[in-house]
mmCIF file of C-alpha atoms in Angstrom:
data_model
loop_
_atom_site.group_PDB
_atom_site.id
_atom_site.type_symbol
_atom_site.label_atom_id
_atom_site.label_comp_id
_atom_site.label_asym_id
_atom_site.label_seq_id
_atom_site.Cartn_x
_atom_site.Cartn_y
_atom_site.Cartn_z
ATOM 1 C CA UNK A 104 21.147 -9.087 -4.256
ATOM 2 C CA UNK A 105 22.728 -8.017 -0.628
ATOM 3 C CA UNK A 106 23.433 -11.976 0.234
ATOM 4 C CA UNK A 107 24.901 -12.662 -3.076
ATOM 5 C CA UNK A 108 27.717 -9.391 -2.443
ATOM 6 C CA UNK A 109 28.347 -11.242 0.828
ATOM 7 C CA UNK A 110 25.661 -9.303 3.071
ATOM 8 C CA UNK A 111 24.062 -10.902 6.131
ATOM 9 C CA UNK A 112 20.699 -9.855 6.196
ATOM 10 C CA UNK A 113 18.938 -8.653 8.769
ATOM 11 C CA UNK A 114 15.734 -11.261 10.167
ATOM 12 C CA UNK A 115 12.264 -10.365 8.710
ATOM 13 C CA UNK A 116 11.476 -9.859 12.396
ATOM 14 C CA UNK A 117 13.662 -7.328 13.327
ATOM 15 C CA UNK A 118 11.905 -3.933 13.892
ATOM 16 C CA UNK A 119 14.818 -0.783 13.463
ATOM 17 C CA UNK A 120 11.492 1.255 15.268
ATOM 18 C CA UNK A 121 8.742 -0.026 16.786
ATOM 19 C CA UNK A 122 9.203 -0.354 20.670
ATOM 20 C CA UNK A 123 12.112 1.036 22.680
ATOM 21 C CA UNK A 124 12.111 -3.196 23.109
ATOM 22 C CA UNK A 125 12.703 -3.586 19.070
ATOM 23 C CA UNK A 126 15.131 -1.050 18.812
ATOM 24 C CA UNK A 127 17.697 -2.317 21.480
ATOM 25 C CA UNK A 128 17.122 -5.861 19.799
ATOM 26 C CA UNK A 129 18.775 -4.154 16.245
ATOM 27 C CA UNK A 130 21.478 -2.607 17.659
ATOM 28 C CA UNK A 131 22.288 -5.986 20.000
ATOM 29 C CA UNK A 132 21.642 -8.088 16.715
ATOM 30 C CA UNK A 133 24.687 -5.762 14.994
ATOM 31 C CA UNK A 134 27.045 -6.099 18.272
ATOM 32 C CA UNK A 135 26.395 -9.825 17.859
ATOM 33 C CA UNK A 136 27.858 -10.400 14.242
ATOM 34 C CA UNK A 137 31.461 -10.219 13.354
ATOM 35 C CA UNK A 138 32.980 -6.641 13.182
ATOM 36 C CA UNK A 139 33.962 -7.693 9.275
ATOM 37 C CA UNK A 140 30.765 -9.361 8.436
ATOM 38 C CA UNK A 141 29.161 -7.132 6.007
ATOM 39 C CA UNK A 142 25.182 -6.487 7.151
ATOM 40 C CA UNK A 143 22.027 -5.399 5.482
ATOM 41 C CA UNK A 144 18.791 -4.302 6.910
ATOM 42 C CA UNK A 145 16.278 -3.524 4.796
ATOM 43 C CA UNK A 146 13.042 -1.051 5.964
ATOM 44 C CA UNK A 147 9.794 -0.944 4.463
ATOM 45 C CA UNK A 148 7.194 1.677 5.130
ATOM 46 C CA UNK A 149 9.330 3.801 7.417
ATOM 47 C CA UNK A 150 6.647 6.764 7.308
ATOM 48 C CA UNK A 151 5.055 5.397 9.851
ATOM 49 C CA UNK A 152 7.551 4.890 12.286
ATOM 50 C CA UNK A 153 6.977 7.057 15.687
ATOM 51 C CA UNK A 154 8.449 10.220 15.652
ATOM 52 C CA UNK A 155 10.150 9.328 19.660
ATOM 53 C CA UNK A 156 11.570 6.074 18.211
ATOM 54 C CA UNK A 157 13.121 7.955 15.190
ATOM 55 C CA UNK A 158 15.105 10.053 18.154
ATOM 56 C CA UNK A 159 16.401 7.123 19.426
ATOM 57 C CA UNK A 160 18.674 6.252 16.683
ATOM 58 C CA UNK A 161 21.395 8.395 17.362
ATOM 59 C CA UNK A 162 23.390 5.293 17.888
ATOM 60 C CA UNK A 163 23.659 4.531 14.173
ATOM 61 C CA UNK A 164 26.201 6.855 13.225
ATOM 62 C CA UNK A 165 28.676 5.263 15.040
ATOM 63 C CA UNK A 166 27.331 1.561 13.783
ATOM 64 C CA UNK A 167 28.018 3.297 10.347
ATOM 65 C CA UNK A 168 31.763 4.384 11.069
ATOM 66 C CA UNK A 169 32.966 1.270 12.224
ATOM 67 C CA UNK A 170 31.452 -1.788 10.552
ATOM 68 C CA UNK A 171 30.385 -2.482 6.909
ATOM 69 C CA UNK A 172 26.676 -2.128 7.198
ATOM 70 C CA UNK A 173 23.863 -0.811 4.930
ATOM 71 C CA UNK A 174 20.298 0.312 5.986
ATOM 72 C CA UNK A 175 18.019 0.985 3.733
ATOM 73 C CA UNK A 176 14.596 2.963 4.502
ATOM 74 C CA UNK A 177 11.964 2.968 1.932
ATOM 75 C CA UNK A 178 9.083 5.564 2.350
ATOM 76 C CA UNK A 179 6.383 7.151 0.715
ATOM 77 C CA UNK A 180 8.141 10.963 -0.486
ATOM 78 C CA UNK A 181 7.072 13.344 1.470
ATOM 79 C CA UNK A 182 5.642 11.224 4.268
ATOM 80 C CA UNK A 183 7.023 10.333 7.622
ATOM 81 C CA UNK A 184 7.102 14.060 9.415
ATOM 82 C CA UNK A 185 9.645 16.330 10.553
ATOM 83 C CA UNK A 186 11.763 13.315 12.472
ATOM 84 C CA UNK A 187 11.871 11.780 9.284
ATOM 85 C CA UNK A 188 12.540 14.258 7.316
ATOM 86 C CA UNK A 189 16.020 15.015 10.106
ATOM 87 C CA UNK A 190 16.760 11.521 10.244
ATOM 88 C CA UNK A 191 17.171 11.491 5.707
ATOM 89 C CA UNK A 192 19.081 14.946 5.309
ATOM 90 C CA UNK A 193 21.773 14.152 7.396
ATOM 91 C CA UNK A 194 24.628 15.888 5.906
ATOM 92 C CA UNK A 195 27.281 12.519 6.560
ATOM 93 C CA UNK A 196 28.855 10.819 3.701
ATOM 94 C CA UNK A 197 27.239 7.997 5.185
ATOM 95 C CA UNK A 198 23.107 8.806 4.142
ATOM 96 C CA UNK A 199 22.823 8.573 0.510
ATOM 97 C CA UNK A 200 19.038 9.715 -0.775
ATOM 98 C CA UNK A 201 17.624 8.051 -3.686
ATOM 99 C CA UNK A 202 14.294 9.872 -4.969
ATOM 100 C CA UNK A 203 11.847 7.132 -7.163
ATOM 101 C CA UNK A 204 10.111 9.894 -9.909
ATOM 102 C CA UNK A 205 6.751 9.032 -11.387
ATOM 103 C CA UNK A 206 6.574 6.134 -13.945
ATOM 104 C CA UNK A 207 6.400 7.143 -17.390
ATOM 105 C CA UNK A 208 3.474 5.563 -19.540
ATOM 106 C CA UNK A 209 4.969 2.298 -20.680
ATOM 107 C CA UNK A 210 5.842 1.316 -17.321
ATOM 108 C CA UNK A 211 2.231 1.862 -15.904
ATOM 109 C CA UNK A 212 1.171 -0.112 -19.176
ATOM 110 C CA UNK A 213 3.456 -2.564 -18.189
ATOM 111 C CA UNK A 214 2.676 -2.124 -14.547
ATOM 112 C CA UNK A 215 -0.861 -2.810 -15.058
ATOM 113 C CA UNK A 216 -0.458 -5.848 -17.640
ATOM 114 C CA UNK A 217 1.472 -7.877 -14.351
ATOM 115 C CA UNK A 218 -1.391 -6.745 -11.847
ATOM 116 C CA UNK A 219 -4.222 -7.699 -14.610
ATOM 117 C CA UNK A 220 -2.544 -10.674 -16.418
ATOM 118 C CA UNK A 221 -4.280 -8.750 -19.118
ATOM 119 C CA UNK A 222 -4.089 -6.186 -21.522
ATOM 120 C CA UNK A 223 -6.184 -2.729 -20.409
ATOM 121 C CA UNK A 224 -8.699 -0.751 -22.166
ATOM 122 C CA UNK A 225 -7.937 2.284 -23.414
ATOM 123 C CA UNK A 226 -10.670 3.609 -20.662
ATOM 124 C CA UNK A 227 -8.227 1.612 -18.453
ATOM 125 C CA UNK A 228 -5.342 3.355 -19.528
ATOM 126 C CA UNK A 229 -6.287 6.582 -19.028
ATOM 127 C CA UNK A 230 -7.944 6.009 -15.887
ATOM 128 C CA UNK A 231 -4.146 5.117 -14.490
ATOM 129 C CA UNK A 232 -2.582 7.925 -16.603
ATOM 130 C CA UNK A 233 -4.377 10.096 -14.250
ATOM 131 C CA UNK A 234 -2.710 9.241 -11.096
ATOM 132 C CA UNK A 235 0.920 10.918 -12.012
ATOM 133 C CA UNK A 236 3.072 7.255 -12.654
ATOM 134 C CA UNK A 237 2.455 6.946 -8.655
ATOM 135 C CA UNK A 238 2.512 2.907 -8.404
ATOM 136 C CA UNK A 239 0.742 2.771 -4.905
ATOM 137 C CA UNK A 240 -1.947 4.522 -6.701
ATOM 138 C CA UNK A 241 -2.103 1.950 -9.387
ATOM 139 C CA UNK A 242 -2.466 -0.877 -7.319
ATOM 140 C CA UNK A 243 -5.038 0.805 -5.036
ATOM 141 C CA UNK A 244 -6.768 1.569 -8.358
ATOM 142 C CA UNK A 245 -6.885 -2.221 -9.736
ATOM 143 C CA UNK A 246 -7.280 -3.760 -6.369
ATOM 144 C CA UNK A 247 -10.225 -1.354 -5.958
ATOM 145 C CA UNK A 248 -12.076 -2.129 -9.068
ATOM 146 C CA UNK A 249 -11.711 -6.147 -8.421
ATOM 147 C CA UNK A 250 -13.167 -5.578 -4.817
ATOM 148 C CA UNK A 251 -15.730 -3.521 -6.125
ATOM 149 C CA UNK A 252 -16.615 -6.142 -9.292
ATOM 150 C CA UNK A 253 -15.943 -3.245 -11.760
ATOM 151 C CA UNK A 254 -13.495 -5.279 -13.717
ATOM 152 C CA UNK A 255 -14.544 -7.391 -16.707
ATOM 153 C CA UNK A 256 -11.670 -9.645 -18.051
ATOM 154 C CA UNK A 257 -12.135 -11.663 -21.520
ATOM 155 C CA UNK A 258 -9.713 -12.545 -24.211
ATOM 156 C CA UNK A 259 -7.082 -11.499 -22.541
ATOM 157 C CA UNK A 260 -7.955 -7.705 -22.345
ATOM 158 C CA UNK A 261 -9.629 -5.721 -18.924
ATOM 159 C CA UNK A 262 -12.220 -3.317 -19.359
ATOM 160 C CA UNK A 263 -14.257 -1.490 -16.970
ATOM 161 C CA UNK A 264 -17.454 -2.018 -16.177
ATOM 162 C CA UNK A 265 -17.933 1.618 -14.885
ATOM 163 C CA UNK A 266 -16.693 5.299 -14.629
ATOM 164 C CA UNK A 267 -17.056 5.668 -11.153
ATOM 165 C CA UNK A 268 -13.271 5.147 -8.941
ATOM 166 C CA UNK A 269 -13.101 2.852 -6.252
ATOM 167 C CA UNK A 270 -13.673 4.094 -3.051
ATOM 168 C CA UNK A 271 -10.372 2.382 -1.867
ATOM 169 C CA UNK A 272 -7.944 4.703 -4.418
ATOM 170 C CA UNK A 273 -10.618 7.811 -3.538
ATOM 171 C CA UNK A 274 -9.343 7.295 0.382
ATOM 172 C CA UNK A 275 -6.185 6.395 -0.097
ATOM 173 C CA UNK A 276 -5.495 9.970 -2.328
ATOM 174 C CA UNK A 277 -7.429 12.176 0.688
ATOM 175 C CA UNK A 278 -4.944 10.332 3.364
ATOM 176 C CA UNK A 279 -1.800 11.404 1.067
ATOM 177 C CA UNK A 280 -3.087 14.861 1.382
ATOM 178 C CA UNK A 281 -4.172 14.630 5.137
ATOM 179 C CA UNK A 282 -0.878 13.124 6.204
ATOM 180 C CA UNK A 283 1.416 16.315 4.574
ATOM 181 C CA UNK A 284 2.864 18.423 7.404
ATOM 182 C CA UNK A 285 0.477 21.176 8.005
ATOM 183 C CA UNK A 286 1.716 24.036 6.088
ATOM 184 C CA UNK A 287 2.013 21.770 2.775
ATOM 185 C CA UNK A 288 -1.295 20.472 3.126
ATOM 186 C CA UNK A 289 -2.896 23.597 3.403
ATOM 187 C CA UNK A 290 -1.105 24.976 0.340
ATOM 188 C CA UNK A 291 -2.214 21.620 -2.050
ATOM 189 C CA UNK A 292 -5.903 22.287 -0.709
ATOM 190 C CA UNK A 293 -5.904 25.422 -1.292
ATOM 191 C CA UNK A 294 -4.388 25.190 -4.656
ATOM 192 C CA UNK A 295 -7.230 22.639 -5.269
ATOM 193 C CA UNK A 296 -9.875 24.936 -4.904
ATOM 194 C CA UNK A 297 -8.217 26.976 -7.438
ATOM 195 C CA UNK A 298 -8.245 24.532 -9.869
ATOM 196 C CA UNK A 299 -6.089 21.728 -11.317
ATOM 197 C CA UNK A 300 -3.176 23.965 -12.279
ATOM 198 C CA UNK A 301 -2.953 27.309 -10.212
ATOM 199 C CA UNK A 302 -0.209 29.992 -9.443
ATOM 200 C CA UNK A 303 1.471 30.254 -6.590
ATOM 201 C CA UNK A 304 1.159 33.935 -6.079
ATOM 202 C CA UNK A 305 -2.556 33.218 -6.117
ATOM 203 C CA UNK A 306 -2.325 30.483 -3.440
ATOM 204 C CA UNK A 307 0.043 32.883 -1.337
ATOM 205 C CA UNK A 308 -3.022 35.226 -1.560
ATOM 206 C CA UNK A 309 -5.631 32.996 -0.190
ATOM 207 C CA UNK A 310 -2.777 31.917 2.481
ATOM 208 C CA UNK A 311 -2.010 35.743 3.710
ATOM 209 C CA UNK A 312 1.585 34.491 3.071
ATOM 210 C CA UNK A 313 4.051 35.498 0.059
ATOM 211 C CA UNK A 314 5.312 33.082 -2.252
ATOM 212 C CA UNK A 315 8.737 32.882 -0.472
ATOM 213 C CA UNK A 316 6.934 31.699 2.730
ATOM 214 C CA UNK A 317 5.668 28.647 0.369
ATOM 215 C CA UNK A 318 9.098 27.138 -0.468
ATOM 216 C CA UNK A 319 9.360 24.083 1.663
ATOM 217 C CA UNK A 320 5.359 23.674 1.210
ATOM 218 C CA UNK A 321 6.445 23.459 -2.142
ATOM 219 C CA UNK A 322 9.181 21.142 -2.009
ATOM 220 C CA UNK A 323 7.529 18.785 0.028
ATOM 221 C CA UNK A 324 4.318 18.240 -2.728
ATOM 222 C CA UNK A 325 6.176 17.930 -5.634
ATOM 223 C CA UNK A 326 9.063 15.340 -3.615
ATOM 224 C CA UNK A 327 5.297 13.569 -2.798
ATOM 225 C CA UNK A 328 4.169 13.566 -6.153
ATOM 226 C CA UNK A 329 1.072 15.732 -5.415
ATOM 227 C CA UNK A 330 2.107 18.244 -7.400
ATOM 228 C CA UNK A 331 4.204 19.328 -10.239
ATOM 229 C CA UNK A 332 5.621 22.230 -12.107
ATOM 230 C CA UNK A 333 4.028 23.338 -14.945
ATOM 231 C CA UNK A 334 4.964 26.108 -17.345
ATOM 232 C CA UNK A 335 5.439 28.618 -14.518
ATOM 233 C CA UNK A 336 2.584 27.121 -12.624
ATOM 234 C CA UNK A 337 2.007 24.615 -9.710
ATOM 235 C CA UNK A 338 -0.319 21.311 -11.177
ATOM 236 C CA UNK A 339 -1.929 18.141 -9.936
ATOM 237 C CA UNK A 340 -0.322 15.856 -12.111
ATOM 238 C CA UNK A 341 -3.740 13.614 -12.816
ATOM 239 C CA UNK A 342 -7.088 14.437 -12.550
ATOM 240 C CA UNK A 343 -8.103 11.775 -9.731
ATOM 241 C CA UNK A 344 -5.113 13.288 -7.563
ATOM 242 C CA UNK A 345 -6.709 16.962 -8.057
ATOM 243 C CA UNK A 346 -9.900 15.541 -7.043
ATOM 244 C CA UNK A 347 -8.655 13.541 -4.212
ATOM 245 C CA UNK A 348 -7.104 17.119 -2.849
ATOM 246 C CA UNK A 349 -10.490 18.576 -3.509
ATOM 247 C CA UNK A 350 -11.960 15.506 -1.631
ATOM 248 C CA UNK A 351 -9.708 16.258 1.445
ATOM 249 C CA UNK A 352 -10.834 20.085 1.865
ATOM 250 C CA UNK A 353 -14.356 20.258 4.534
ATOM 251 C CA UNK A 354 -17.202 21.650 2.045
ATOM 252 C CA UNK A 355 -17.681 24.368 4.349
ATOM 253 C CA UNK A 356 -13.839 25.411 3.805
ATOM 254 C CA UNK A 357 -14.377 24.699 0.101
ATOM 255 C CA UNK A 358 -17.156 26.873 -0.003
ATOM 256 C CA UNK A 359 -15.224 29.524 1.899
ATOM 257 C CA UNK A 360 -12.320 29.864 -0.472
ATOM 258 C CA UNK A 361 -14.536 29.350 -3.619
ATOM 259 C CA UNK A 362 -16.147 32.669 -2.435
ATOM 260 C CA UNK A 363 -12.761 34.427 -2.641
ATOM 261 C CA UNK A 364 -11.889 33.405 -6.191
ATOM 262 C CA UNK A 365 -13.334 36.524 -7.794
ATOM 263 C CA UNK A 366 -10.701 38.834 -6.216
ATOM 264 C CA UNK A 367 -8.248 36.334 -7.961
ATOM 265 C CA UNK A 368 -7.189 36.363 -12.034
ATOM 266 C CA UNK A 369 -8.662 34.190 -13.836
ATOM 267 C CA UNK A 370 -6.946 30.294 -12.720
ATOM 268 C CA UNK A 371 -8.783 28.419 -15.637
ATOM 269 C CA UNK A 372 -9.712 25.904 -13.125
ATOM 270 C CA UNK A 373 -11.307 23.689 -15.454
ATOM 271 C CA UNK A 374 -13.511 20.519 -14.311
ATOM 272 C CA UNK A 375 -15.627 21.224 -11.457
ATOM 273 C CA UNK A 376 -13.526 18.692 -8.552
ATOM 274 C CA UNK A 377 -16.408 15.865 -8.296
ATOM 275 C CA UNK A 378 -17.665 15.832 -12.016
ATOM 276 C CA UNK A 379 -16.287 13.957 -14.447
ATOM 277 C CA UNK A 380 -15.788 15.462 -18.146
ATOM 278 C CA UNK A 381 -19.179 14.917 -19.128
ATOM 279 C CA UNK A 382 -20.130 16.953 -16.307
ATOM 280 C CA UNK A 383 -22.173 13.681 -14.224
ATOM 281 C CA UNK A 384 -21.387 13.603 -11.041
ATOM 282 C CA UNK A 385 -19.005 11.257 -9.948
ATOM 283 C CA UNK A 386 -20.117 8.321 -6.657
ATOM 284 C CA UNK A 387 -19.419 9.924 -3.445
ATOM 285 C CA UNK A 388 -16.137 9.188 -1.854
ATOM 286 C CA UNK A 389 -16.837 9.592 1.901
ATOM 287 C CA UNK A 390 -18.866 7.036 3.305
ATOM 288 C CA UNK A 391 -16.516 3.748 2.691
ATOM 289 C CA UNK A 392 -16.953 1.027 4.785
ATOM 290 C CA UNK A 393 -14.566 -1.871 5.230
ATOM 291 C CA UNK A 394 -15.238 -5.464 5.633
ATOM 292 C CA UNK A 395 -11.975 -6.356 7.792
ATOM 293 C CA UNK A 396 -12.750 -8.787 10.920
ATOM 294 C CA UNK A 397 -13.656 -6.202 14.106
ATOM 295 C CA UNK A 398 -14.283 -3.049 11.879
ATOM 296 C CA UNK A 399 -17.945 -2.907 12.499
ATOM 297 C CA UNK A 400 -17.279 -3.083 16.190
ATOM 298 C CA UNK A 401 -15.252 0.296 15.605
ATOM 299 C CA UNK A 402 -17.299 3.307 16.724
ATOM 300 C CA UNK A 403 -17.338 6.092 14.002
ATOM 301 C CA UNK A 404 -14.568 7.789 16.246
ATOM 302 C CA UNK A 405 -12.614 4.784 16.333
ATOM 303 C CA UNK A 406 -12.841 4.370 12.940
ATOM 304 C CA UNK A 407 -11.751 8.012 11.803
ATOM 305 C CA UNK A 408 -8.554 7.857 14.099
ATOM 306 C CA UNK A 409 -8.184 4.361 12.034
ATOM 307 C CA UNK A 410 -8.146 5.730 9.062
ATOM 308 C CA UNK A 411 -6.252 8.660 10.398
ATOM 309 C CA UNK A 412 -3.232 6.178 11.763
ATOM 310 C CA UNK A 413 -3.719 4.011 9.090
ATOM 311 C CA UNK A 414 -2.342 6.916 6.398
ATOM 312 C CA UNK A 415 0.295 7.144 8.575
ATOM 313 C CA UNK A 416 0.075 10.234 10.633
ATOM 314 C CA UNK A 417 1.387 10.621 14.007
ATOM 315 C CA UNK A 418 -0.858 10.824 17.188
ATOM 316 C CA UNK A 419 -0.218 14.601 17.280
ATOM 317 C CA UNK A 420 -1.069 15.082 13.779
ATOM 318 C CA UNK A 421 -4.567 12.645 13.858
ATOM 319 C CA UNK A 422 -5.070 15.071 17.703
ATOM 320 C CA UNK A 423 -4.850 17.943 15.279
ATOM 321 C CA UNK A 424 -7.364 16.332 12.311
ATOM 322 C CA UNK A 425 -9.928 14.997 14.393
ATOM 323 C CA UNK A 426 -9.569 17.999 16.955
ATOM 324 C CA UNK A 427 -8.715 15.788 20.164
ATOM 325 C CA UNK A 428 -6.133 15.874 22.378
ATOM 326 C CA UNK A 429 -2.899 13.186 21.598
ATOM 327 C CA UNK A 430 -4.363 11.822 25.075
ATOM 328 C CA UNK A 431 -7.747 10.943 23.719
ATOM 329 C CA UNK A 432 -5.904 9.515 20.624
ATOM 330 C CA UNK A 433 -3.772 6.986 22.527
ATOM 331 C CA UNK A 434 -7.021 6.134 24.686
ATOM 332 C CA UNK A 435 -9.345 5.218 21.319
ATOM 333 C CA UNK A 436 -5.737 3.369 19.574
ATOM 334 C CA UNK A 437 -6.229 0.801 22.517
ATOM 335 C CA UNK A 438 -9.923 0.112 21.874
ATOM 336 C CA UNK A 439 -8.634 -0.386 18.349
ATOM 337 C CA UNK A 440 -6.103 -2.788 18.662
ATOM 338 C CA UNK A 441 -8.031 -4.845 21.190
ATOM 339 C CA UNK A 442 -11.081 -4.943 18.813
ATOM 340 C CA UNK A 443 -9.168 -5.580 15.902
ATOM 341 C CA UNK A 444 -6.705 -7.835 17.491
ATOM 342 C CA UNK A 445 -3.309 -6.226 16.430
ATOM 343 C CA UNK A 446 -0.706 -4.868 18.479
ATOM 344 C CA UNK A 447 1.103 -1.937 16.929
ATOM 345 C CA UNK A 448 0.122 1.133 14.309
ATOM 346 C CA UNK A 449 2.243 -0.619 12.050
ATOM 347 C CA UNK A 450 -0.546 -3.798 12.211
ATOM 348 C CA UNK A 451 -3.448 -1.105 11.843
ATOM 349 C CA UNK A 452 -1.866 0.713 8.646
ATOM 350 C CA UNK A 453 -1.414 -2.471 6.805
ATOM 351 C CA UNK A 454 -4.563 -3.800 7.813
ATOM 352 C CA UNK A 455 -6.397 -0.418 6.290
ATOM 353 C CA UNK A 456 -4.002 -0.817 3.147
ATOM 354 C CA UNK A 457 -4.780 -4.569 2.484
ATOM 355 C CA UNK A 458 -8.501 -4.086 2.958
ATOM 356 C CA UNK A 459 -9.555 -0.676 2.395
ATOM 357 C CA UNK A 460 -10.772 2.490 4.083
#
């Protein structure tokens, strides 16, 4: 759409973050084109760019002002960190925001008909209606059940072959909850111990905080589609994404703020996270194993600051999650790359995304 308005875009190759190397190799590729020449770079994924090379782009501004150029940076809501976060609420008449809300149920229908080239099962259906319109989700959820032969497709229609959810979608929901800044993911697991809808005065209580101290925790779940408002309460907006916060929360911690519930009014929790209606439980989610090329060479420490990187967290935030210094972090993130044979964090989060946890 850009080259037929008369934009030059931007080579495939060209990294606006990445290495100090890739950044100076934007800005000359800018200085090179004619000052009229209208240019369009286009960003995918930028949640996972490095909170340092984020800081380096205080040069755009002025690449803004004086030549006819568009950027645009597409992330997951919510994800990215503080840097992020600085680098979108700019206040210039220059950053325009544009928030994607959840799809509503024809476009998941439809969503899933173009993944499937089939119709789905009602079972199908509401398997997807329970991950809040979030398309990521959806494809994690079909490209889960074909890797894990749970899929049956005949006369044009899918069906599934089992209750259980892939372990890929089960992983990919605990990273979205494991890569919030700390403050909002301690409010969503919290809130998921309480149930799948929950008050926030009742989460404040658990937190030793008041409700006004929750604001931006807020903010940031519902912009992230983990949660959404709900008749004066706070709610996952599909089951699976409740459970996946449950899933996220240590069972020792779970068992913890379980024990405090009684103080609480009643939450009407629901579901017990882990069961499905019928009450069975559902297949663990935590022991996934990947078949990617090197993976098996990982150790198990290797593999959790992966996984960790993979969902897009920075070093400081995997240091805090698998309590080790940013130090040890970068030392196990060069074991990785050399026995997986990438190069960047970039190469390692869409090699988890493509294959699976």
């Amino acid at each position: 759409m850009g080259i037929e308005m008369g934009f030059r875009l931007a080579p495939r190759t060209l990294n606006l973050f990445g290495s100090a190397q890739g950044h100076c190799a934007a800005r000359s590729w800018f200085d090179e084109q004619p000052k009229k020449q209208p240019l369009l770079l286009l960003v995918d994924d930028a949640q996972l760019a490095a909170p340092d090379t984020i800081r380096q782009l205080n040069w755009l501004n002025s690449e803004l002002v004086t030549r006819p150029l568009v950027i645009a940076l597409a992330r997951i809501p919510g994800m990215g960190g503080p840097e992020m976060n600085r680098l979108l609420a700019r206040n210039s008449p220059h950053v325009e925001r544009l928030a994607l809300g959840p799809l509503d149920r024809a476009a998941v229908r439809s969503l899933l008909d173009d993944l499937l080239d089939a119709a789905p099962d009602a079972r199908l259906l509401a398997l997807a209606d329970d991950l809040g319109g979030n398309p990521r989700l959806i494809v994690d959820l079909v490209t889960g059940l074909r890797a894990e032969r749970r899929l049956e497709v005949s006369g044009g229609c899918a069906r599934l072959s089992s209750n259980a959810v892939p372990r890929r979608l089960r992983t990919t929901l605990i990273h979205m909850v494991r890569s919030l800044t700390p403050a909002t993911r301690q409010l969503v697991q919290v809130g998921a111990a309480l149930g799948p809808s929950f008050r926030l005065a009742d989460a404040a209580k658990l937190l030793r905080a008041t409700p006004g101290d929750l604001l931006l925790g807020v903010d940031e779940a519902v912009a992230g589609g983990l949660l959404v408002e709900d008749g004066g309460r706070l709610a996952f907006p599909g089951r699976l994404l409740w459970h996946g916060a449950t899933e996220s929360v240590p069972n020792s911690v779970l068992t913890a703020i379980k024990a405090e519930l009684p103080s609480l009014p009643a939450t009407g929790a629901g579901t017990v996270p882990g069961q499905d209606e019928a009450g069975e439980a559902e297949e663990p989610a935590r022991t996934a194993a990947t078949e990617m090329p090197g993976w098996a060479d990982l150790t198990d420490t290797e593999r959790q600051v992966a996984r960790l990187v993979g969902a897009g967290m920075t070093n400081r935030q995997v240091a805090r999650d698998a309590r080790m210094s940013s130090h040890t972090v970068n030392y196990h993130l060069r074991g990785i790359y050399r026995k997986l044979q990438i190069r960047s964090r970039v190469d390692l989060a869409r090699l988890i995304y493509q294959n699976g946890p």
